[in-house]
XYZ file of C-alpha atoms in Angstrom:
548
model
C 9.785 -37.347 2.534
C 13.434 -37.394 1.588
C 13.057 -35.779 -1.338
C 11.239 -33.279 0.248
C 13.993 -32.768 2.962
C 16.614 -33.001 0.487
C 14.683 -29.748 -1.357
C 14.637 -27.983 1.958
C 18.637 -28.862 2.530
C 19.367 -27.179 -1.332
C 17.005 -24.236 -0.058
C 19.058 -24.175 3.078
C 22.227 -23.806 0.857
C 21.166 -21.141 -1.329
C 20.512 -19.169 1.781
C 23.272 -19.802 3.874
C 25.482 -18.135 0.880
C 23.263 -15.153 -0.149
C 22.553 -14.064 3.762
C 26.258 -13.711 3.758
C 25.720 -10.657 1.520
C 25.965 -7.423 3.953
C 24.271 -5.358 1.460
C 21.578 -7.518 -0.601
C 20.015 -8.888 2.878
C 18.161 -7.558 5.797
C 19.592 -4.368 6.914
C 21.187 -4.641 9.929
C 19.657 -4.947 13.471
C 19.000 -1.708 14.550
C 18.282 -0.626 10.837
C 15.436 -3.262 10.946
C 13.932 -2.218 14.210
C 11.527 0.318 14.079
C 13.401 3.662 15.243
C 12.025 4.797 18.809
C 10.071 7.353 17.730
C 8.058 4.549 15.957
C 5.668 6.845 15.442
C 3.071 5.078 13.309
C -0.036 5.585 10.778
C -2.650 6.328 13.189
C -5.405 3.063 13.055
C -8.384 3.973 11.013
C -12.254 2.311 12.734
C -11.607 -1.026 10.830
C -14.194 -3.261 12.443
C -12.844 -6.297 14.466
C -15.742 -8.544 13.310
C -16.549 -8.862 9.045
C -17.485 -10.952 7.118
C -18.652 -13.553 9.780
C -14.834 -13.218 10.912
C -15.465 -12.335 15.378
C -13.183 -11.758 17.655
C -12.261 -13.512 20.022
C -12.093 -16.463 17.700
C -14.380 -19.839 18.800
C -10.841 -22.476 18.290
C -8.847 -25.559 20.400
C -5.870 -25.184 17.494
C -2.845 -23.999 18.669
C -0.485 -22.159 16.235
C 3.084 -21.661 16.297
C 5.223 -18.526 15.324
C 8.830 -17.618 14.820
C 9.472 -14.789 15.417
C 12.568 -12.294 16.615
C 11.819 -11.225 20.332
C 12.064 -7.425 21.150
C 15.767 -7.251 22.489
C 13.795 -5.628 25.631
C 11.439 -8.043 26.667
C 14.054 -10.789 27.930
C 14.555 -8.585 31.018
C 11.092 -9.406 31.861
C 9.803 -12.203 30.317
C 11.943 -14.790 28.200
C 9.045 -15.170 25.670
C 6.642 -13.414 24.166
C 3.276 -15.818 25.555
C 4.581 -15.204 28.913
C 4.417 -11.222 28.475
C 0.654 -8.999 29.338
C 0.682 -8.607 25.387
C 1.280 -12.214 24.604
C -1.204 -12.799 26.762
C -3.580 -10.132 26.213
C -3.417 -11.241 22.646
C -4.416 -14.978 23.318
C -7.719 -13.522 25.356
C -8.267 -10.714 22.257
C -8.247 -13.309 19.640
C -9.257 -16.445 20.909
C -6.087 -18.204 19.678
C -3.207 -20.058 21.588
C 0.164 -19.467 19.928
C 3.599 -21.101 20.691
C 6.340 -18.869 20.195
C 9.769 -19.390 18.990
C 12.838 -16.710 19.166
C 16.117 -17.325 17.466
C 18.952 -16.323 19.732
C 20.254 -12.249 19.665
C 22.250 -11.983 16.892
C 21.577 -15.276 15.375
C 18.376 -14.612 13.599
C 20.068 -15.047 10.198
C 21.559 -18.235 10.844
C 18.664 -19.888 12.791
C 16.647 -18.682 9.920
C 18.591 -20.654 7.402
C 18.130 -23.395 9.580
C 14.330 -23.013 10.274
C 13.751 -23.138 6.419
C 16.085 -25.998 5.831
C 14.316 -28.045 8.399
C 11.325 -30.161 7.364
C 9.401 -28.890 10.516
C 7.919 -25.152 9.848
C 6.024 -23.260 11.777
C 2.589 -22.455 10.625
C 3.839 -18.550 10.284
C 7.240 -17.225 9.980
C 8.104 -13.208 10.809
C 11.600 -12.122 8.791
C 12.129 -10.368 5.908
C 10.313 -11.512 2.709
C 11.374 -8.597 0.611
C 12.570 -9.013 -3.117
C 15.655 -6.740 -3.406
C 17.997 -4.030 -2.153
C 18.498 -4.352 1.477
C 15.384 -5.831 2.873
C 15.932 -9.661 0.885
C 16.625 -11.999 3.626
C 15.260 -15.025 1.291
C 17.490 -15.570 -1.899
C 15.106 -14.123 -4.963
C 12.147 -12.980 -2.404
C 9.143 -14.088 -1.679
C 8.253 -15.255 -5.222
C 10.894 -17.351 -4.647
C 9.676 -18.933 -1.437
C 6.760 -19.695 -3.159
C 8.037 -21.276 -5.987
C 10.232 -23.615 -3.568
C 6.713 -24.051 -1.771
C 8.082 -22.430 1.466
C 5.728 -20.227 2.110
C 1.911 -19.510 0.605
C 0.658 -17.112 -1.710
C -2.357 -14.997 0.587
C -4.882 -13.998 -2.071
C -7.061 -16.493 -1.296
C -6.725 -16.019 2.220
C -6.784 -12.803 2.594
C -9.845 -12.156 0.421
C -12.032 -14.717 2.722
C -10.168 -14.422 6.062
C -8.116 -10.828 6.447
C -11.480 -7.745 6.406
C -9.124 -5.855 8.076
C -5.784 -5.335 6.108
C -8.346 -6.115 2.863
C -10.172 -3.179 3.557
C -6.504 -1.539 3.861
C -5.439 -2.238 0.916
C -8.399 -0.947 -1.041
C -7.655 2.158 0.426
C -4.034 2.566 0.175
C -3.511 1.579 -3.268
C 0.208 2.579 -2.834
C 0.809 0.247 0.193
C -1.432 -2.260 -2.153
C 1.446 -2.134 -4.388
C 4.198 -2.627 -2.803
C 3.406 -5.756 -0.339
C 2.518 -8.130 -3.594
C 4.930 -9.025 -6.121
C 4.749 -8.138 -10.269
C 2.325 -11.510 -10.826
C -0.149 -9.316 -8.067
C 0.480 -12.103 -5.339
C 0.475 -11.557 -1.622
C 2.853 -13.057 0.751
C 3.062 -11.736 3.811
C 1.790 -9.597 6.194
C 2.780 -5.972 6.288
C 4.113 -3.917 8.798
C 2.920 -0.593 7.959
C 4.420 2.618 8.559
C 2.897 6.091 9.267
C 4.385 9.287 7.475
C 5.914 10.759 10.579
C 8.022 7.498 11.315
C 9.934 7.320 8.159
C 13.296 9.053 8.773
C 14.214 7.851 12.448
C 18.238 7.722 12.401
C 20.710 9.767 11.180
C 24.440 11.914 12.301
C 24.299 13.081 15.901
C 26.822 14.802 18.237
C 27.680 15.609 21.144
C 25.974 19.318 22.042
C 27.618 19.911 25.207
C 30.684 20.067 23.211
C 30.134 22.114 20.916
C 28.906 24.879 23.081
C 32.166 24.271 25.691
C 34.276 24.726 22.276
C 31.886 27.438 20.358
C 31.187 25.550 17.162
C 28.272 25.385 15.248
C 26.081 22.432 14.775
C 28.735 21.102 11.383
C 26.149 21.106 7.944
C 29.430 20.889 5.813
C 32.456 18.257 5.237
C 34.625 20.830 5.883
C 32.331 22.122 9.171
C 32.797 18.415 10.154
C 36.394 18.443 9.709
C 36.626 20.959 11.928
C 34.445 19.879 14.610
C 35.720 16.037 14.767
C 39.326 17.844 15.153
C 37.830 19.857 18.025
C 36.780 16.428 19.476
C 39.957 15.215 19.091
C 42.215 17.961 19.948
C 40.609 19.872 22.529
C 38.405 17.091 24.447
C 40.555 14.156 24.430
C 38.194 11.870 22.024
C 39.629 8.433 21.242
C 37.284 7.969 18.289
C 35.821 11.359 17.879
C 33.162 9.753 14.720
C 32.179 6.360 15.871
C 29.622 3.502 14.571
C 28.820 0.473 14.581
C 29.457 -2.228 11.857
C 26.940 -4.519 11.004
C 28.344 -5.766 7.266
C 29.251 -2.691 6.607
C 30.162 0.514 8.508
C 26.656 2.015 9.735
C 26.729 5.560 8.891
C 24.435 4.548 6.126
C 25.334 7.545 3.505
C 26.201 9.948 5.716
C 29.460 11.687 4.452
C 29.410 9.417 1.261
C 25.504 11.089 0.064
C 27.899 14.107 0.068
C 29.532 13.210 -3.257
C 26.015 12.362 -4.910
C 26.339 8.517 -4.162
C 25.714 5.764 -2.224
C 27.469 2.718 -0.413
C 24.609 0.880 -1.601
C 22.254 0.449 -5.095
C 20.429 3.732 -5.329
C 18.141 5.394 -7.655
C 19.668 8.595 -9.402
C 18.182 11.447 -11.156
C 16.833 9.561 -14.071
C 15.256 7.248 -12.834
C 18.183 4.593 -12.935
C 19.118 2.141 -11.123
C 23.380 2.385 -9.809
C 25.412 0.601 -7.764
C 27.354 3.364 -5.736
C 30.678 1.638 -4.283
C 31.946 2.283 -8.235
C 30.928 5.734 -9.077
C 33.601 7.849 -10.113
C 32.884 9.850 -6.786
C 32.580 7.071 -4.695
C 36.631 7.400 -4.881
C 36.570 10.935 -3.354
C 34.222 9.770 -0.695
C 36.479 6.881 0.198
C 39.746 9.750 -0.440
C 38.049 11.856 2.720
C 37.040 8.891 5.210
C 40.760 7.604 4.556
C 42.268 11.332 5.091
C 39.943 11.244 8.272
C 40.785 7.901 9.781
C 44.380 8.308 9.338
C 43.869 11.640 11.826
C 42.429 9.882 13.995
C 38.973 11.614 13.669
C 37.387 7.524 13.224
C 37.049 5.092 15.180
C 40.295 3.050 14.602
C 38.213 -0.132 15.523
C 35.339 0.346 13.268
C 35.380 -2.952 12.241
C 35.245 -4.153 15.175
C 32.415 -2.565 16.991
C 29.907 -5.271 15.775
C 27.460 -4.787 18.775
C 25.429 -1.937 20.039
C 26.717 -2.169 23.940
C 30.350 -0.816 21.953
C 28.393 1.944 20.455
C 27.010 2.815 23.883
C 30.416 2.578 25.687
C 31.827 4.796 23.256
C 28.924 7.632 23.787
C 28.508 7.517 26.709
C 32.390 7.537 28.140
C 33.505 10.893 26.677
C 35.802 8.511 23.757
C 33.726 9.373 21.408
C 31.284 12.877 20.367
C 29.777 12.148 17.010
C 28.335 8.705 15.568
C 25.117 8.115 13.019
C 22.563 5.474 14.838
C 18.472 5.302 15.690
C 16.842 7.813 17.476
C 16.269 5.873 20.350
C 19.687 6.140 21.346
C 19.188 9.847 21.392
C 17.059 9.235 24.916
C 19.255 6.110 25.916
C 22.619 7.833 25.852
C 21.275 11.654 27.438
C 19.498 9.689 30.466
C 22.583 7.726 30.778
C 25.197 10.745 30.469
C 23.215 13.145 32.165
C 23.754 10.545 35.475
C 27.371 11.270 35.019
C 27.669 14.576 33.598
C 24.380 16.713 33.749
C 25.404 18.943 30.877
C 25.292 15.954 28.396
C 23.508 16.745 25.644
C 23.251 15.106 21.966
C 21.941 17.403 18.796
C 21.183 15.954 15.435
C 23.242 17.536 12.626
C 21.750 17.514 8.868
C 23.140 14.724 6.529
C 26.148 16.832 5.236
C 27.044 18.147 1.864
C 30.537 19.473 0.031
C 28.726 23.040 -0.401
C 27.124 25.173 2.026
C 22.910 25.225 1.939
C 23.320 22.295 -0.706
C 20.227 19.471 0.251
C 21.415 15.970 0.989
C 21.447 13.696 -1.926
C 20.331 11.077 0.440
C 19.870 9.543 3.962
C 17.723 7.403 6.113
C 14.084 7.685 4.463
C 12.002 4.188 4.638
C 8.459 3.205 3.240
C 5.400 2.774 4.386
C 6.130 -1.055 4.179
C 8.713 -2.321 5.959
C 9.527 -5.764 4.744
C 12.243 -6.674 7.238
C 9.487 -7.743 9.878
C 6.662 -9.324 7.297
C 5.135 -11.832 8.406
C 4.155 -15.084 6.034
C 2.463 -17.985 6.404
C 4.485 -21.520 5.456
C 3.333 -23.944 3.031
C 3.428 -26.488 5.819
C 1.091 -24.834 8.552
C -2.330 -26.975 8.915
C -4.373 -24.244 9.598
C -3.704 -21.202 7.043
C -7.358 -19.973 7.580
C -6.453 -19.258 11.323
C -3.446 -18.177 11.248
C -4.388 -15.229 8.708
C -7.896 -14.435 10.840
C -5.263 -14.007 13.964
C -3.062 -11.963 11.755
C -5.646 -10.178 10.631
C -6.748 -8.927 13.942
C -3.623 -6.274 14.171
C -4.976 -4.191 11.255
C -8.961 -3.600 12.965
C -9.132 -0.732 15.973
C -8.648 -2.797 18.950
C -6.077 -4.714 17.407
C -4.062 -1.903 16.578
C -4.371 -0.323 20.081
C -2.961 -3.567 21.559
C -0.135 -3.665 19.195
C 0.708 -0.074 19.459
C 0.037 0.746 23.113
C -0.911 -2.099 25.021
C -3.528 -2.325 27.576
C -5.331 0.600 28.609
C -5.462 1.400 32.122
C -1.875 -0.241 32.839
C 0.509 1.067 29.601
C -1.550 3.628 28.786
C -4.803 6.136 29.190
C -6.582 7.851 26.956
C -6.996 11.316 27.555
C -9.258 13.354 25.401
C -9.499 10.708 22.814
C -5.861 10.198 23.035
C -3.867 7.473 23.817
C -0.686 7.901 26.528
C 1.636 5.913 28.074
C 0.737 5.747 31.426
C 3.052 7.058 34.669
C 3.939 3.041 35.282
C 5.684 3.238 31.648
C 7.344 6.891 31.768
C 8.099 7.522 35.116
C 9.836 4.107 36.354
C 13.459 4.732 38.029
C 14.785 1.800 36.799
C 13.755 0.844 33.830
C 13.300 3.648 30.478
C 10.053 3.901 28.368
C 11.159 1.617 25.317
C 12.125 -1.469 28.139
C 8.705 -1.091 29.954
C 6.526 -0.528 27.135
C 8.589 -4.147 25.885
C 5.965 -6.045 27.808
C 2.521 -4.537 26.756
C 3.234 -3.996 22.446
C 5.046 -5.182 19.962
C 7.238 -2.247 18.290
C 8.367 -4.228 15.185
C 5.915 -6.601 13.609
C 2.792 -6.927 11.245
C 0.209 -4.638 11.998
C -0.844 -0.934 11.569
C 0.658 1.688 13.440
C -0.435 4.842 14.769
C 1.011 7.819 14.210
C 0.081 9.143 17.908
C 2.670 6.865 19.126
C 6.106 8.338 20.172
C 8.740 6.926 22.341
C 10.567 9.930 22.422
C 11.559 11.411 25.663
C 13.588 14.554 24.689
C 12.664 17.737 22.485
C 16.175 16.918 21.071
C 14.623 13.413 19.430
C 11.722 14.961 18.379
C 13.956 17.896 16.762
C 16.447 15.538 15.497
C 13.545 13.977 12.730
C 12.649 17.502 11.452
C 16.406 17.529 10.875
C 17.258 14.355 9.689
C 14.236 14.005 6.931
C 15.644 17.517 4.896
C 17.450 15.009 2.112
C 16.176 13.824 -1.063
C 16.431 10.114 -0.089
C 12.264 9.648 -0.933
C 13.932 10.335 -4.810
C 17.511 8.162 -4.524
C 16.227 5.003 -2.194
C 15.903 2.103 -3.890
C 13.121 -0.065 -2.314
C 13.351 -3.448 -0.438
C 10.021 -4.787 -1.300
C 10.780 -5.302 -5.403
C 10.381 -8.711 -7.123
C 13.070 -10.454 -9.356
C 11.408 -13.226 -11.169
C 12.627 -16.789 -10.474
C 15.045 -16.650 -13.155
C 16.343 -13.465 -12.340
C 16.487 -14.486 -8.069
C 18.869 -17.369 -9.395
C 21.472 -15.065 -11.276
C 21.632 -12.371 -8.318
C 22.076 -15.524 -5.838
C 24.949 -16.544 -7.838
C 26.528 -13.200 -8.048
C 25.646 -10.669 -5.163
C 27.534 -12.654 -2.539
C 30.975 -12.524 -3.666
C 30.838 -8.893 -4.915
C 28.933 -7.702 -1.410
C 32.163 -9.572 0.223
C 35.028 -8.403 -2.362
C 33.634 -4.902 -2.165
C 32.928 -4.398 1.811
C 36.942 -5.838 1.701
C 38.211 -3.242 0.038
C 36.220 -0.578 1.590
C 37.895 -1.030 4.522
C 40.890 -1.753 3.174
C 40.815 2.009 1.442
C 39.547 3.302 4.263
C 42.446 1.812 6.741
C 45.174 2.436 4.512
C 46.079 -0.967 3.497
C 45.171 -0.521 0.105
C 46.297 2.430 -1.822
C 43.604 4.278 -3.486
C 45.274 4.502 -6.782
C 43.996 0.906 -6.629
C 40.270 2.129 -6.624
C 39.882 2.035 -10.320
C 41.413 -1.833 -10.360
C 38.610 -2.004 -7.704
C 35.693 -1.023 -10.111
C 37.034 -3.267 -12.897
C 37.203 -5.908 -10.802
C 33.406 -5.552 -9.603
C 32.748 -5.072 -13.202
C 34.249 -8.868 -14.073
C 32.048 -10.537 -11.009
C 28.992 -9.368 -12.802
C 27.279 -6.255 -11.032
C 26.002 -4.753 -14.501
C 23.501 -7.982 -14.203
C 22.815 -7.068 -11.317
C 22.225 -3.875 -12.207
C 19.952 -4.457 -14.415
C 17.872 -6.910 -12.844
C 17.398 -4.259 -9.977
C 16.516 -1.546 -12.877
C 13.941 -4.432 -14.370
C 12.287 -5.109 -11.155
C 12.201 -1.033 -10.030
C 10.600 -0.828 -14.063
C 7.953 -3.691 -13.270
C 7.150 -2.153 -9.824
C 6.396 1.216 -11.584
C 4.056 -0.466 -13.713
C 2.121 -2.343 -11.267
């Protein structure tokens, strides 16, 4: 036993130091959560009952999950048993299950804890990814395995999961990415629909730009002018805002511009780069410098580490232009259009340097979405169960529950289709996304349907069509790829101090405290700490994926 603990202490170590890494982890919160218009693939007939597997499930076990809780549902109901889908669940499957929620905005480090503890819980809902932004677990889930944190599920699966089996002979595609090179599943998936891909992106404010007679900006230079405008002529504190989760959340907005990334990306070839030390990452850094020294950002970027800042700022005339989720498209117009009933928000395209150029990248995810995977520890006593309860998501009436809730109280079904009901849209306190809290679960391991929409403006439902016109499905390196063992042990030793020494200087460049003259002292610097290794075991892994 205390060798075991003192395993799970070392494990515990490893992860406290790579979570610190902004850009190698789990993308930040609201990157994570499914955008509003979680519009998902719509649920095929799987059967609820196969392979002797019936629903709801003849068991006295009880099994325990940790889990994130939807940042709604506290209003209501301060865990997810206690809610109609928690319970609705319980009667649909047969199965007790004892929840537990790290704190808001302490998932990473209660997660560190959880897997240095010697007292799992028989499944475990975070990010199991391999690489890029999605790894929350230092080397990925092979990894976990190998330190005998978590199982692998082919086993399982094959005699306990007909639903998501049945899946995944299918969808070969979403077959390959939730299993790592050796063909082992370990987790699962939460799986996207087509049409709920692209859900964030630049937005401003449209109001404004009719009272000053610009144009919707597609350009840097149309951008320039506009966040002036903002400035100048409305009296904008922080005319570009965002919030800064690691890293300053306008994903590549601006930066794409210049043909790079503030992140690993895939170019042209086929290759993997790190972006922060392209050539043009300079002149990308050279223009959000020239901008924040106008004025035109946010002078307390850095600062604005929560979303209620973001909201302040949007929603209080300081601020006209920001990139953030959809949902905050219908948040921020129902709450501006109480004070001011001319508030309006538009999407704008990602921008480029040349007029009617495409966007070299922006928001674009996959089908899988690692960041909310759900695995089942090495040190649960009843694997079989917990993967037939799992399993119940990916059948029909387990994806209605997950996606709409209960019929005749969240939603109806009108001529074969599903819609929230009156109670959920038409409440006058509380919006859509907070009611609807109670009944589904928007983020989480299951299959989604693609009839699904939060969205309570024609502006969010415009601002996708917008937002998707990039070529981020070429240039987005995915989350879900596998370093071996070996190679999980180099990028833990390397990623965290050149994530921190890089996000430094960005901000330094950007705030003027470090000239950029200094930028290519900057690159050779990254260059000593090791990213070509890096480098190259991303480009290895993205090779070994291909091959799968």
């Amino acid at each position: 036993m205390k060798k075991k603990l003192l395993q799970r202490k070392s494990i515990g170590v490893a992860l406290s130091v790579a979570v610190a890494s902004s850009m190698f982890v789990a993308c930040s919160k609201d990157q994570t959560s499914s955008p509003s218009s979680t519009n998902a693939p719509k649920a095929t007939n799987q059967p609820t009952a196969a392979a002797g597997i019936t629903y709801p499930l003849q068991t006295q076990d009880t099994l325990t999950s940790w889990e994130q809780i939807n940042p709604n549902l506290p209003a209501f109901f301060p865990n997810l048993a206690d809610s109609p889908f928690g319970k609705q669940l319980e009667k649909e499957t047969g199965v007790k299950v004892k929840y537990t929620h790290p704190a808001d905005g302490q998932s990473k480090d209660q997660f560190n804890l959880l897997i240095a503890s010697n007292n799992l819980p028989d499944v475990i809902e975070y990010s199991w990814g391999g690489t890029g932004t999605a790894a929350a677990y230092p080397g990925g889930p092979e990894k976990a395995i190998a330190d005998k944190v978590i199982l692998p599920l082919n086993d399982l699966i094959d005699k306990n999961a007909p639903n998501l089996k049945k899946l995944l002979q299918q969808d070969k595609e979403l077959d390959k990415m939730i299993k790592t090179d050796s063909g082992t599943y370990y987790a699962f998936p939460m799986i996207r629909p087509d049409n709920g891909l692209v859900f964030r992106g630049p937005m401003l404010r449209k109001d404004w730009l009719d009272e000053l007679n610009l144009p919707v900006p597609t350009t840097i230079d149309e951008w320039y002018t506009v966040l002036k405008a903002f400035k100048e002529k409305k009296g904008a504190t922080a005319p570009l805002t965002a919030q800064y989760s690691g890293e300053l959340n306008i994903q590549d907005a601006f930066i794409g511009a210049y043909k790079t990334a503030n992140r690993f990306y895939v170019d042209d070839q086929g290759k993997v780069k790190y972006g922060p030390i392209d050539p043009q990452f300079k002149d990308a850094l050279t223009l959000l410098r020239k901008w924040y020294a106008e004025g035109l950002i946010d002078k307390d970027f850095a600062l604005n580490t929560d979303s209620k800042t973001l909201d302040n700022r949007m929603v209080s005339d300081s601020s006209g232009a920001t990139v953030y989720l959809l949902s905050a498209v219908g948040k921020w117009m129902d709450t501006g259009k109480k004070k001011d009933p001319k508030y309006q928000l538009v999407a704008a395209p990602y921008p480029t340097v040349n007029k009617g150029e495409r966007a070299f990248i922006g928001q674009r995810d996959f089908k899988y979405n690692p960041a909310v995977s759900k695995a089942v520890s090495a040190s649960s006593k009843h694997p079989d169960l917990a993967v037939q309860w799992m399993d119940y998501a990916y059948g029909e009436k387990g994806a209605m529950l997950f996606n709409f809730g209960i019929e005749g109280e969240s939603y109806t079904v009108n001529n074969g289709v599903p819609t929230f009901s009156d109670k959920m849209t038409k409440d006058p306190k509380y919006n859509l996304q907070q009611l609807v809290s109670q009944y589904t679960k928007p983020n989480g391991p299951f299959l989604g349907d693609s009839r699904k929409s939060f969205n309570t403006y024609k502006e969010q439902d415009d601002a996708v069509k917008v937002w998707e016109q990039t070529d981020a499905a070429k240039h987005v390196l995915p989350g879900f790829l596998t370093p071996t063992v070996e190679e999980s042990k180099e990028l833990a030793k390397l990623t965290t101090a050149i994530s921190s020494y890089k996000e430094e200087m960005f901000v330094k460049f950007v705030m003027g405290k470090e000239p950029i003259d200094k930028f290519d002292d900057y690159v050779k610097r990254i260059k000593e700490m090791g990213i070509d290794n890096v480098v190259k075991i991303y480009q290895d892994s993205l090779d070994r994926y291909n091959k799968r």
